[in-house]
Every structure is written in C-alpha cells, then in structure tokens.
Coordinates of N, CA and C and ligand atoms in Angstrom, one line a residue:
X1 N 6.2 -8.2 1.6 CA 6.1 -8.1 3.0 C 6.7 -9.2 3.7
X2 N 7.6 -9.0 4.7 CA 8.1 -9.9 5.6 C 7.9 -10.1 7.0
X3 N 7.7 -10.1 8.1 CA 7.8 -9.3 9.1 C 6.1 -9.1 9.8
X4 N 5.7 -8.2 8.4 CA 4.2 -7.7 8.7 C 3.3 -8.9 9.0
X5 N 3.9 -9.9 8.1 CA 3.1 -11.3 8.1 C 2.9 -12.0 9.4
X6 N 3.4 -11.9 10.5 CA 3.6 -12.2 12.4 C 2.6 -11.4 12.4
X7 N 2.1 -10.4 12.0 CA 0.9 -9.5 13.2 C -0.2 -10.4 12.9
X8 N -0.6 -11.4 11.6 CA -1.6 -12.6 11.3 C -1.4 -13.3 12.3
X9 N -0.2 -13.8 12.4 CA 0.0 -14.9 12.9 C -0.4 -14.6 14.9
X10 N 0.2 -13.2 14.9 CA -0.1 -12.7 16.2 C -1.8 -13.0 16.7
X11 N -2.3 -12.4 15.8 CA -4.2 -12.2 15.6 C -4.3 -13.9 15.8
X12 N -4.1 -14.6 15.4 CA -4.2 -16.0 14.9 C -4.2 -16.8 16.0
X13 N -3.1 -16.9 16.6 CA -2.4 -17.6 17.9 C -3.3 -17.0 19.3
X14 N -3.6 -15.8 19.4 CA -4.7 -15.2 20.4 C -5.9 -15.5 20.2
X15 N -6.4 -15.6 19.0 CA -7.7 -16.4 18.9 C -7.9 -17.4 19.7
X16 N -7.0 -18.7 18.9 CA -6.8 -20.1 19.7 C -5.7 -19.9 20.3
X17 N -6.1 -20.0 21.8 CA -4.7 -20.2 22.7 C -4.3 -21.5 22.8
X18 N -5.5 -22.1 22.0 CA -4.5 -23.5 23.0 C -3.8 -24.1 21.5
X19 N -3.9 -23.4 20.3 CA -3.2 -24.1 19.5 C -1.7 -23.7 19.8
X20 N -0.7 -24.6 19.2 CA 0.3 -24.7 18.7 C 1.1 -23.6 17.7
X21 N 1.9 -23.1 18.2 CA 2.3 -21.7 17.1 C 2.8 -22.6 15.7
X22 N 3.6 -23.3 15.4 CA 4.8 -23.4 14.8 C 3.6 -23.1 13.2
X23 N 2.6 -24.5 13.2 CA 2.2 -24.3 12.3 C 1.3 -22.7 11.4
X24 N 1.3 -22.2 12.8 CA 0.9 -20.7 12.3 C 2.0 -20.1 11.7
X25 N 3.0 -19.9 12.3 CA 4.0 -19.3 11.7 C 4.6 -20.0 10.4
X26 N 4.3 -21.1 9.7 CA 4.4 -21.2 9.1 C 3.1 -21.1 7.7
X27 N 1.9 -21.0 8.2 CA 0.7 -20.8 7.8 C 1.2 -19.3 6.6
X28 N 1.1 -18.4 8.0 CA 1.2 -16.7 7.4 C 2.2 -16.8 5.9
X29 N 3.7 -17.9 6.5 CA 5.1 -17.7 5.6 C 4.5 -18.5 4.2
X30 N 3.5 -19.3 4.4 CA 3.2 -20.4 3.4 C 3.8 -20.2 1.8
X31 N 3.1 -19.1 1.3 CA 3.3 -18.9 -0.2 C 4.8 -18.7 -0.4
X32 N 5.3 -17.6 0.6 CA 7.0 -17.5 0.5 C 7.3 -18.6 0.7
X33 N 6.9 -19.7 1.1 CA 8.2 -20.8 0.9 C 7.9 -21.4 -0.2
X34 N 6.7 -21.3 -0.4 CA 6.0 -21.8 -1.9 C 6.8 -21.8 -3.1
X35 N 6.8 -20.1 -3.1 CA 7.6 -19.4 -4.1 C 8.9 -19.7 -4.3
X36 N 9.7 -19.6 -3.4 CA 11.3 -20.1 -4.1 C 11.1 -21.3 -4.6
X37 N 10.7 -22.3 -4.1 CA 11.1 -23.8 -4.5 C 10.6 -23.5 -6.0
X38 N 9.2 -22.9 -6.2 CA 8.9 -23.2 -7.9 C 9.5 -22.2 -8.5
X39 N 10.2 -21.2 -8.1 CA 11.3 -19.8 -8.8 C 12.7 -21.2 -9.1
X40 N 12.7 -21.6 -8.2 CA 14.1 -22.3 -8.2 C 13.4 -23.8 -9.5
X41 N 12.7 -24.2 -9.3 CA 12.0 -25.2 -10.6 C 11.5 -24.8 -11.6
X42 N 11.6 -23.4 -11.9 CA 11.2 -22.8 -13.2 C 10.0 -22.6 -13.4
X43 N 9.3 -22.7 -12.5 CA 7.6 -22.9 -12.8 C 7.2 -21.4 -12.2
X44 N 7.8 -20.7 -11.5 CA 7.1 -19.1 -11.5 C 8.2 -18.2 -11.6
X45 N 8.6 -17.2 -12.2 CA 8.8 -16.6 -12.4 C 9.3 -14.8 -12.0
X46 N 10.3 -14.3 -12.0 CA 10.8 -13.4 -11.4 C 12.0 -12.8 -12.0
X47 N 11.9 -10.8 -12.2 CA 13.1 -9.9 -12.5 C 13.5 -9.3 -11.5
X48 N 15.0 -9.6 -11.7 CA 15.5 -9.1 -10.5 C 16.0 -8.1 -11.1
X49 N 15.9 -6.6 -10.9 CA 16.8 -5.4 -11.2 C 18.1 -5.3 -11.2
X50 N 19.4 -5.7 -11.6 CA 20.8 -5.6 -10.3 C 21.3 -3.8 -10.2
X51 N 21.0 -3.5 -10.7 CA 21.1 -2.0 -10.7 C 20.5 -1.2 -9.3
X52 N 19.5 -2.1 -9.1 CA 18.6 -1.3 -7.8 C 17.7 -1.8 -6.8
X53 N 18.4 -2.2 -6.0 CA 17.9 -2.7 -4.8 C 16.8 -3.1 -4.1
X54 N 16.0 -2.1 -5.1 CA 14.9 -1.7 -3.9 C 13.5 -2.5 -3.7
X55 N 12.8 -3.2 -2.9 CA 11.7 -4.5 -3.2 C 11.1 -3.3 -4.4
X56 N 10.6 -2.2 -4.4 CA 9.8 -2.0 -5.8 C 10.2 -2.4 -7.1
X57 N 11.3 -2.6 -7.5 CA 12.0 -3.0 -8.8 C 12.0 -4.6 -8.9
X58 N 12.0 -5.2 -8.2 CA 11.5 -6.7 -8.1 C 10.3 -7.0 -9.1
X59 N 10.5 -7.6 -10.0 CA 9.1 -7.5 -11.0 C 8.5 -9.1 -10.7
X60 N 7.3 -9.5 -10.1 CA 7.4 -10.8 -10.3 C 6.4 -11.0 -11.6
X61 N 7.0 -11.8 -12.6 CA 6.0 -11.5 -13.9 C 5.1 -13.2 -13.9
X62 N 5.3 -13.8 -12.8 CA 4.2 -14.6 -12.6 C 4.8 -15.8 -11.5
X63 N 3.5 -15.5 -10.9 CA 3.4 -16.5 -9.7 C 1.8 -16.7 -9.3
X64 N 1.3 -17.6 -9.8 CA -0.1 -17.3 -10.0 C -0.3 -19.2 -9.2
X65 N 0.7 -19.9 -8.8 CA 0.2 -21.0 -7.8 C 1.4 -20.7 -6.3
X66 N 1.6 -19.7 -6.3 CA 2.5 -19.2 -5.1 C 1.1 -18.2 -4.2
X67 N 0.9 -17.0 -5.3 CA 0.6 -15.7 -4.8 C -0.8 -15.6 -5.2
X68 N -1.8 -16.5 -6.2 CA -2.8 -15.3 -6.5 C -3.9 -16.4 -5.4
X69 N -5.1 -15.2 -5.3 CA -6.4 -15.3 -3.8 C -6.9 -16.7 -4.0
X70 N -7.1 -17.2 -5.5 CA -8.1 -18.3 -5.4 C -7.3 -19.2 -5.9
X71 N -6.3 -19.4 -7.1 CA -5.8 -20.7 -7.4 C -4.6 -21.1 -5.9
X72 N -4.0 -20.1 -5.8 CA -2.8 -20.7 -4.9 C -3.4 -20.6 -3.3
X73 N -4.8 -20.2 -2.9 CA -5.5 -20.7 -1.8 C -6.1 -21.7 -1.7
X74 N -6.6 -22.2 -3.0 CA -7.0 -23.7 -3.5 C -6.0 -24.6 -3.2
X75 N -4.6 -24.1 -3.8 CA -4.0 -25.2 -3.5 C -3.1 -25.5 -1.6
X76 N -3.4 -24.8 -1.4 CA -3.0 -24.4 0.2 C -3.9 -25.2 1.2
X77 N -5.2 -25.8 0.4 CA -5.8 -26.7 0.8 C -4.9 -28.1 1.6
X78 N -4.1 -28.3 0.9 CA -3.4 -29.4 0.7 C -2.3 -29.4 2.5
X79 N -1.4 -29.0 2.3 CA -0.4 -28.7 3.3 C -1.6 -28.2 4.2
X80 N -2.8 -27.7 4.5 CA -3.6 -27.4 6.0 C -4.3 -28.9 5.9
X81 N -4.3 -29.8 4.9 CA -5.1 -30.3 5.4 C -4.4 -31.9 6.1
X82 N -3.0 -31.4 5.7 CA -1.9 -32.2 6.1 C -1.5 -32.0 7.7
X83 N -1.6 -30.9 7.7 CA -1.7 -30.1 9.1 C -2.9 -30.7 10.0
X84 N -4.0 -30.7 9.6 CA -5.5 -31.5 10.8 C -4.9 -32.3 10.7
X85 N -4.3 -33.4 9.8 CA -4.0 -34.7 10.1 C -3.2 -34.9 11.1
X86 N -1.6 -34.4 10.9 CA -0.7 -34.4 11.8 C -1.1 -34.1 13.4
X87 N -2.0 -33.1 13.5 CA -2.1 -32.5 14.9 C -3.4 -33.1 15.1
X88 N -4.0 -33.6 14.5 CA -5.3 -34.3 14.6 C -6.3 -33.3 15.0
X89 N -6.3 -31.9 13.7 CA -7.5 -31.5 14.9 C -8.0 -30.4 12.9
X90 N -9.3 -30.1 12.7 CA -9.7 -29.5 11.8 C -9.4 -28.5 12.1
X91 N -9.6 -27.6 12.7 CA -9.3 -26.4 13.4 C -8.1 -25.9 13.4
X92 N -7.1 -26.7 13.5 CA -5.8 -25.7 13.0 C -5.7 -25.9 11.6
X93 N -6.3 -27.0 11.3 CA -5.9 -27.1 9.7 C -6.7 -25.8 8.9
X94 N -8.0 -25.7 9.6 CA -8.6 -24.3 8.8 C -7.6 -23.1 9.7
X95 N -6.5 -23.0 10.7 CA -6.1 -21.7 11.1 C -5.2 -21.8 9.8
X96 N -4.4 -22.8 9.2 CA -3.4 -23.3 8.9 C -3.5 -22.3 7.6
X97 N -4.7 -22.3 7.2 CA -5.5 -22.2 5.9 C -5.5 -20.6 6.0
X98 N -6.5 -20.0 6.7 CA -6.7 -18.7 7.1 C -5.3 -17.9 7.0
X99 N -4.2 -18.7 8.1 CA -2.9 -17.8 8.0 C -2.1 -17.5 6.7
X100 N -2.8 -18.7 5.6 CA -1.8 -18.3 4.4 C -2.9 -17.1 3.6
X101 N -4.2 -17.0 3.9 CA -4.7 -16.2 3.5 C -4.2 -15.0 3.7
X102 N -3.9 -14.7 4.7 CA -3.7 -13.6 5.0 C -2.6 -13.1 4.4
X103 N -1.9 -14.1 4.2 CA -0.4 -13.2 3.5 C -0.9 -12.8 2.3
X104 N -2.2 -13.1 1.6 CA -2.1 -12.7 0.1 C -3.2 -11.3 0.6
X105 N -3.7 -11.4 1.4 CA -4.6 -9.9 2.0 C -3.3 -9.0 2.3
X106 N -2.0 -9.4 3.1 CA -1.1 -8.4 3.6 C 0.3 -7.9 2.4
X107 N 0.2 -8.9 1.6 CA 1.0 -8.9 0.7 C 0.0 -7.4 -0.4
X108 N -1.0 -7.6 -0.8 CA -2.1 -6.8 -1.3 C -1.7 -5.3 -1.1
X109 N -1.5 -5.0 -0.1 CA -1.0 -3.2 0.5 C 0.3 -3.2 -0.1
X110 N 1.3 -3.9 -0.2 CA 2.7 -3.7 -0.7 C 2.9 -3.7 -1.8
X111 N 2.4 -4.8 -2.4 CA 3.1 -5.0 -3.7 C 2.4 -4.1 -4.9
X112 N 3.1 -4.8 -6.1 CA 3.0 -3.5 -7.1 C 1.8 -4.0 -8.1
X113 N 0.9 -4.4 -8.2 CA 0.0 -4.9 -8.9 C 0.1 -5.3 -10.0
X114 N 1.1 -6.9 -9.1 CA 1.2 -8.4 -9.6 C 0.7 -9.2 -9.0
X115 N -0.6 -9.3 -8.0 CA -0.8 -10.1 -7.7 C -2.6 -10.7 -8.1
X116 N -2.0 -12.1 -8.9 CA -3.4 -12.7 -9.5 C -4.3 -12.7 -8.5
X117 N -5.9 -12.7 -9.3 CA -6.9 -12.9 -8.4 C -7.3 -14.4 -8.3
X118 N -7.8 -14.8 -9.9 CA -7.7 -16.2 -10.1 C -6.3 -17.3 -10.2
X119 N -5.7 -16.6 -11.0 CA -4.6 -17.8 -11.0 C -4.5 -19.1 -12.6
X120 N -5.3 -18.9 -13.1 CA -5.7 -19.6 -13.5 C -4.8 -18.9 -15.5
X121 N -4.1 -18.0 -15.7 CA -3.8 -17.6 -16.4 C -4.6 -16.8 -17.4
X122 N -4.4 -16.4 -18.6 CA -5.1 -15.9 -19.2 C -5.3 -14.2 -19.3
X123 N -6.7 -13.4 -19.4 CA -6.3 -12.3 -18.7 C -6.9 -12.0 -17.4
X124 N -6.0 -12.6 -16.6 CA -6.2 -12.6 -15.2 C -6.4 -10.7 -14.6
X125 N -7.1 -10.2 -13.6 CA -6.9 -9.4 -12.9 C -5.9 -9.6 -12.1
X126 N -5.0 -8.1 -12.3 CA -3.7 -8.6 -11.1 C -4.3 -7.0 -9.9
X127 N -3.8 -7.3 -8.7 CA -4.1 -6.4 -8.1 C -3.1 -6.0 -6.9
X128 N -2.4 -4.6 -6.5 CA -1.5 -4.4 -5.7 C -1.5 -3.0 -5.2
X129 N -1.8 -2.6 -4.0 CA -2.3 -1.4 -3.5 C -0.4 -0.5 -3.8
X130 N 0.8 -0.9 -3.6 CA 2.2 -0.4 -4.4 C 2.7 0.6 -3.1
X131 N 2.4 0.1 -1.7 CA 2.6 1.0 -0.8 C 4.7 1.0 -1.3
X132 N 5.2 -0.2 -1.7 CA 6.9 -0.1 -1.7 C 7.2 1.0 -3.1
X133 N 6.0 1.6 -3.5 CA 6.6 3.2 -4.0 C 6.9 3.8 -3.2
X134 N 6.4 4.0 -2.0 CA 7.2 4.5 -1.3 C 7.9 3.6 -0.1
X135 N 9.5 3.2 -0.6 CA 9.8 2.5 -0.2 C 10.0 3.2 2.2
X136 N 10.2 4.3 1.8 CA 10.5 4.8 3.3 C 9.2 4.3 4.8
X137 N 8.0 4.9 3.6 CA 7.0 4.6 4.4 C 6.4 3.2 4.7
X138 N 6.7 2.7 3.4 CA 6.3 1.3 3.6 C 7.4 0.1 4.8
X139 N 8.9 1.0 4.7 CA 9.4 0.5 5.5 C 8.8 0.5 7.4
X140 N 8.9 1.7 7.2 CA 8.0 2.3 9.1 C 6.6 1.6 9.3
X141 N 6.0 1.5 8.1 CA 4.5 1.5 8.4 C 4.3 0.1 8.7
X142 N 5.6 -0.8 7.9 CA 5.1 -2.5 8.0 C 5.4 -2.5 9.1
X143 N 6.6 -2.4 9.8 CA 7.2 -2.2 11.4 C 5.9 -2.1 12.5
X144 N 5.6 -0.6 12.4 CA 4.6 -0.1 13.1 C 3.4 -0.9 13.2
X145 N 2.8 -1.4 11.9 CA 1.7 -2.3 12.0 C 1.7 -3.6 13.0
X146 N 3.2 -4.4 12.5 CA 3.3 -5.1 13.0 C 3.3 -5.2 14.7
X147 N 4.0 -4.0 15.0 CA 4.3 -3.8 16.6 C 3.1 -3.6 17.3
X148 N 1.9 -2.8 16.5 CA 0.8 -2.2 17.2 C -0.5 -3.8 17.5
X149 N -0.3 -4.8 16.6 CA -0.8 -5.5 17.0 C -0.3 -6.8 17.7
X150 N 1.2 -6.9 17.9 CA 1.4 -7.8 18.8 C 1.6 -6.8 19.8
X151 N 1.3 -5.7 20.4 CA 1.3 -4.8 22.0 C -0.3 -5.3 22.2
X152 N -1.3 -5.4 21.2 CA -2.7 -5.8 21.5 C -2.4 -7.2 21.6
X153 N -2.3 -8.1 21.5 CA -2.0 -9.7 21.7 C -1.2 -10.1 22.1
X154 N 0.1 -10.3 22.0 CA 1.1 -10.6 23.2 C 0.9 -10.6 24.6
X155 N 1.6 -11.3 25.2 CA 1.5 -11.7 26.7 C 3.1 -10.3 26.8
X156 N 2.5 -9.3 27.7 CA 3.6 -8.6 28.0 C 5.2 -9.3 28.3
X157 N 5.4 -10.2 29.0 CA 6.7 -11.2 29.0 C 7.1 -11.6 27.7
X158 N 6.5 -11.8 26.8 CA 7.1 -11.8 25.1 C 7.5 -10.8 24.4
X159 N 6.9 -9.3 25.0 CA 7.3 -8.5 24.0 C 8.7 -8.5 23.5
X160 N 9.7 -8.1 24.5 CA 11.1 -8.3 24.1 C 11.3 -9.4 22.5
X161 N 10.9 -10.3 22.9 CA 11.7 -11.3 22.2 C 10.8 -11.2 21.0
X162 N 9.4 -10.5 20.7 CA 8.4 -10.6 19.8 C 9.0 -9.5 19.0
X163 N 8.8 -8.4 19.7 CA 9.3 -6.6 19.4 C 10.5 -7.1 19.1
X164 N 11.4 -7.4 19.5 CA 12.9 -6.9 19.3 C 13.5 -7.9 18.4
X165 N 12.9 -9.3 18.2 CA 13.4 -10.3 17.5 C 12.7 -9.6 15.7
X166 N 11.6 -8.8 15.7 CA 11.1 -8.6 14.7 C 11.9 -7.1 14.1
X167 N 11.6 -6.5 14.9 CA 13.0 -5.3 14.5 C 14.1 -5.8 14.2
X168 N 14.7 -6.8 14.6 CA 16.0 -7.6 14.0 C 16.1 -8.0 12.4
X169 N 15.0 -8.7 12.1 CA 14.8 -9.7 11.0 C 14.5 -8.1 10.1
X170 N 13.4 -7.5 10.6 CA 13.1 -6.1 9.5 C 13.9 -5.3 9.1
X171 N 15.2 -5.3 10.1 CA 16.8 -4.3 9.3 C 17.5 -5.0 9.0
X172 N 17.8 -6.5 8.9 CA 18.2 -7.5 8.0 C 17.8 -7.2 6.5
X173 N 16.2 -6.6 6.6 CA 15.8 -6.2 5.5 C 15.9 -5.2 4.9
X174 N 16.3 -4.6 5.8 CA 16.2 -2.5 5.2 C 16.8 -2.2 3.7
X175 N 17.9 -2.9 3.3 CA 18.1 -2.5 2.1 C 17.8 -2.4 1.0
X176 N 16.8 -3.3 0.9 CA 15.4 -3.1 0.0 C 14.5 -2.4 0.2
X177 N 14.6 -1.4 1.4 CA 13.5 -0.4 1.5 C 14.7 1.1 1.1
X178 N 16.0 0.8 1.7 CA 16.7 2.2 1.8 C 17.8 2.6 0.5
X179 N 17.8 0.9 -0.1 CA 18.9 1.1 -1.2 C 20.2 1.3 -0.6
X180 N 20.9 1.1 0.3 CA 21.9 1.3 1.1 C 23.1 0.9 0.0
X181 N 23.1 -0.7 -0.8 CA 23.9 -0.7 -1.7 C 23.1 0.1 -3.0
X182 N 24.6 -0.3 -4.0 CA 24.4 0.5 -5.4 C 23.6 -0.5 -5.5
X183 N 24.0 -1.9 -6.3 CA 23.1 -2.9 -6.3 C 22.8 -3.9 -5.7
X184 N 21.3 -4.7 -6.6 CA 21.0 -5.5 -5.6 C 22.2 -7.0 -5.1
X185 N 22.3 -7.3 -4.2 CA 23.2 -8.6 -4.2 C 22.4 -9.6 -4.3
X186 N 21.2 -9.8 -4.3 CA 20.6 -11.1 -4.7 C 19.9 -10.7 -6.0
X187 N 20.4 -10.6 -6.9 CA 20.4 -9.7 -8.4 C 19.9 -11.0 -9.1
X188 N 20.2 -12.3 -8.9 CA 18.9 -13.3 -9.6 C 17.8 -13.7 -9.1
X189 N 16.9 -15.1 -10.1 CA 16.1 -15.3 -9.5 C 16.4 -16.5 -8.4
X190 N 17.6 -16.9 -8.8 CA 18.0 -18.3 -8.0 C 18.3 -18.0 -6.5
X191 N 19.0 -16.4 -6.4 CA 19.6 -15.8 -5.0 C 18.5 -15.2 -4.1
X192 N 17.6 -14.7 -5.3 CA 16.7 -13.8 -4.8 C 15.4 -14.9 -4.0
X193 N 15.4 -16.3 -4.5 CA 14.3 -17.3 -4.0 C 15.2 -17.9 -2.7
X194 N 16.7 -18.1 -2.7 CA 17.0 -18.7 -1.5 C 17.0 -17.7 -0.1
X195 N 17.5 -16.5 -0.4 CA 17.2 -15.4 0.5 C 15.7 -15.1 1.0
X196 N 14.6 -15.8 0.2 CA 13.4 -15.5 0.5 C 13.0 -16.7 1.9
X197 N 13.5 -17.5 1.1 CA 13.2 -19.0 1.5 C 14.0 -19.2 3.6
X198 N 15.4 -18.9 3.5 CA 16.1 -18.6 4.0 C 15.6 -17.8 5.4
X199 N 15.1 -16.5 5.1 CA 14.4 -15.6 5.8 C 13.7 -15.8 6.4
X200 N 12.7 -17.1 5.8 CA 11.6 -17.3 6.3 C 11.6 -18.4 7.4
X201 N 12.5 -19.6 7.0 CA 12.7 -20.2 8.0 C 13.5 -19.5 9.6
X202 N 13.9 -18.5 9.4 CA 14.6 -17.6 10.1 C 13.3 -17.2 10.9
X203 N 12.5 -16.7 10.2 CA 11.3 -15.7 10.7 C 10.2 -16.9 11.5
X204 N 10.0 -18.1 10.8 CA 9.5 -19.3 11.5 C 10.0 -19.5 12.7
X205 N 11.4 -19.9 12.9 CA 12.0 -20.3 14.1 C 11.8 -19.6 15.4
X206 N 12.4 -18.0 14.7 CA 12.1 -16.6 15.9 C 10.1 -16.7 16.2
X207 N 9.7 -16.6 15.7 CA 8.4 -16.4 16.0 C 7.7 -17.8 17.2
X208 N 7.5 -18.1 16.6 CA 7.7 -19.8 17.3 C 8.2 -19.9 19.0
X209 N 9.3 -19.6 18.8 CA 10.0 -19.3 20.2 C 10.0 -18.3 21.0
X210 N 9.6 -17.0 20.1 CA 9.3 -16.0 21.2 C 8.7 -15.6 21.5
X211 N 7.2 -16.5 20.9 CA 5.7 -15.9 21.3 C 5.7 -16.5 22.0
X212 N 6.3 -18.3 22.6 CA 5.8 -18.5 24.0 C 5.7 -17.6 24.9
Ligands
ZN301 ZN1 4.4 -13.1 -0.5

C-alpha cells in the first residue's frame, strides 16, 4: 500500500491540530523507508518477478524488522522517541509511533500473507488479508479509501492539492495494479527498494505541503 497510508496520517493530523504534519507523514511511511535501506544492506529480503509486474508477484520472503506488528513496532520506538525529543513534546512522539502502526494494520488488507506477527524468526505467524489478488479492485478501493477519509478531515481548501496530489502519486503507481508493461522495470531488489524509498520521500513532501 502507498497512498492508502495518508488516510492514517489524514485521521492523525485531525486528531492533533496543533501538531506538526511532516513527522506524521513520515510516521505512516516509517517501515517503507525502513525497508529499502535494509533490502539495499542485505539484511531483509525480497523476489522480484521480472516477468510480471504486478505488486502481487512481489514476494517479500522476509522483513520481519521493517514489517512485522511487534518486533519492527518495538523497534519504531526508537526514531518516535527521537521525534519527542526534537519537537520536545511526548505526544507526537507516541503520534509518531501510532502512525507507523498503522501502516502494518493498512498494509494487513493488501498484502499477501507475508507479514510477521512477532518478528522474531522461527515459526513465526505471517498474516495478509491478499486484497492485490485482485489487483483491479485493490487498485479503486485503496484510492477510494483514501479519498473518503481525507473528504471527512481535510479543511475543504486542501482538497485539491490532498485529492489530486494523491491521485497523482497512485497512477505513478498503476502499473503494478494494471500490468501495463510486459515486465516489471524494477525487476530487482536493489531498484525495487530505491523506487520504494524514492516514492516515499515523494509522498512525504506532497503530503506535508498540501495538507496545510
Ligand atoms: Zn509497507
């Protein structure tokens, strides 16, 4: 999930008005940025299909301090609590916290049940509701989710740049939902972590600026 991850952040930033977005938006993106740096250091792991484009064929065969509920929210401790420091306040450091939760609750609907519970290896429980079998619907539905709840939170004067900047970034993504090419072009794990990584700072920046 890309995209879907702002309707957290949407929920998040309405809560506390008076906090500061940037760190939310970076909260929700936390594990994705997580993930490339240790895909790119060899420490988690990823198949990339080149034959077929489509996010379901993406296998991640471990990421268990990126993605799973209790080890890699354990360690998420760390960077929120770097966050109360910076901004001097507990309170964003637990929004800081919360927002990366949520990506592994929103990530949960999509993915294909790879995602640890513990983390901790062994025979871990993986768990993944696999809506990107169907990639069509999963495409509309993340959209739609996302739109239905920043129309509930947003300040009408943002929608444009909330709505329309996220429709942007989400058909940047389409071809992992439509298969548009034969194959994938980020067919490793090396291309497939900078494009992650990449997007997100992309998705940080837009978000950030157009929820003012
Ligand atoms: Zn993720």
């Amino acid at each position: 999930m890309y995209i879907g991850h702002y309707a957290a952040a949407a929920v998040l930033v309405t809560l506390v008005p008076a906090s500061p977005v940037t760190p939310i938006a970076i909260g929700v993106a936390w594990p994705d940025l997580v993930w490339p740096v240790l895909v790119l250091m060899g420490r988690e792991r990823v198949t990339v299909g080149r034959s077929d484009p489509l996010q379901r064929s993406i296998r991640f065969d471990s990421y268990p301090f990126s993605h799973s509920l209790v080890l890699g929210n354990l360690f998420t401790l760390v960077p929120a609590a770097i966050v109360a420091l910076l901004y001097d306040s507990i309170l964003l450091g637990l929004l800081f916290w919360v927002a990366a939760i949520s990506h592994w609750i929103l990530d949960l609907v999509v993915h294909m049940h790879d995602l640890p519970i513990l983390g901790f290896g062994g025979n871990d429980r993986k768990l993944g509701f696999g809506l990107w079998q169907y990639p069509k619907t999963a495409f509309a539905t993340e959209y739609i989710f996302f739109a239905i709840v920043v129309l509930l939170t947003a300040q009408p004067t943002a929608y444009v740049g909330v709505l329309g900047g996220g429709l942007f970034l989400h058909f940047l993504n389409a071809n992992s939902f439509f298969g548009f090419s034969r194959h994938n072009p980020f067919s490793t794990p090396t291309r497939l972590a900078l494009i992650t990584f990449v997007g997100y700072i992309g998705a940080i920046a837009w978000f950030t600026l157009a929820w003012q």
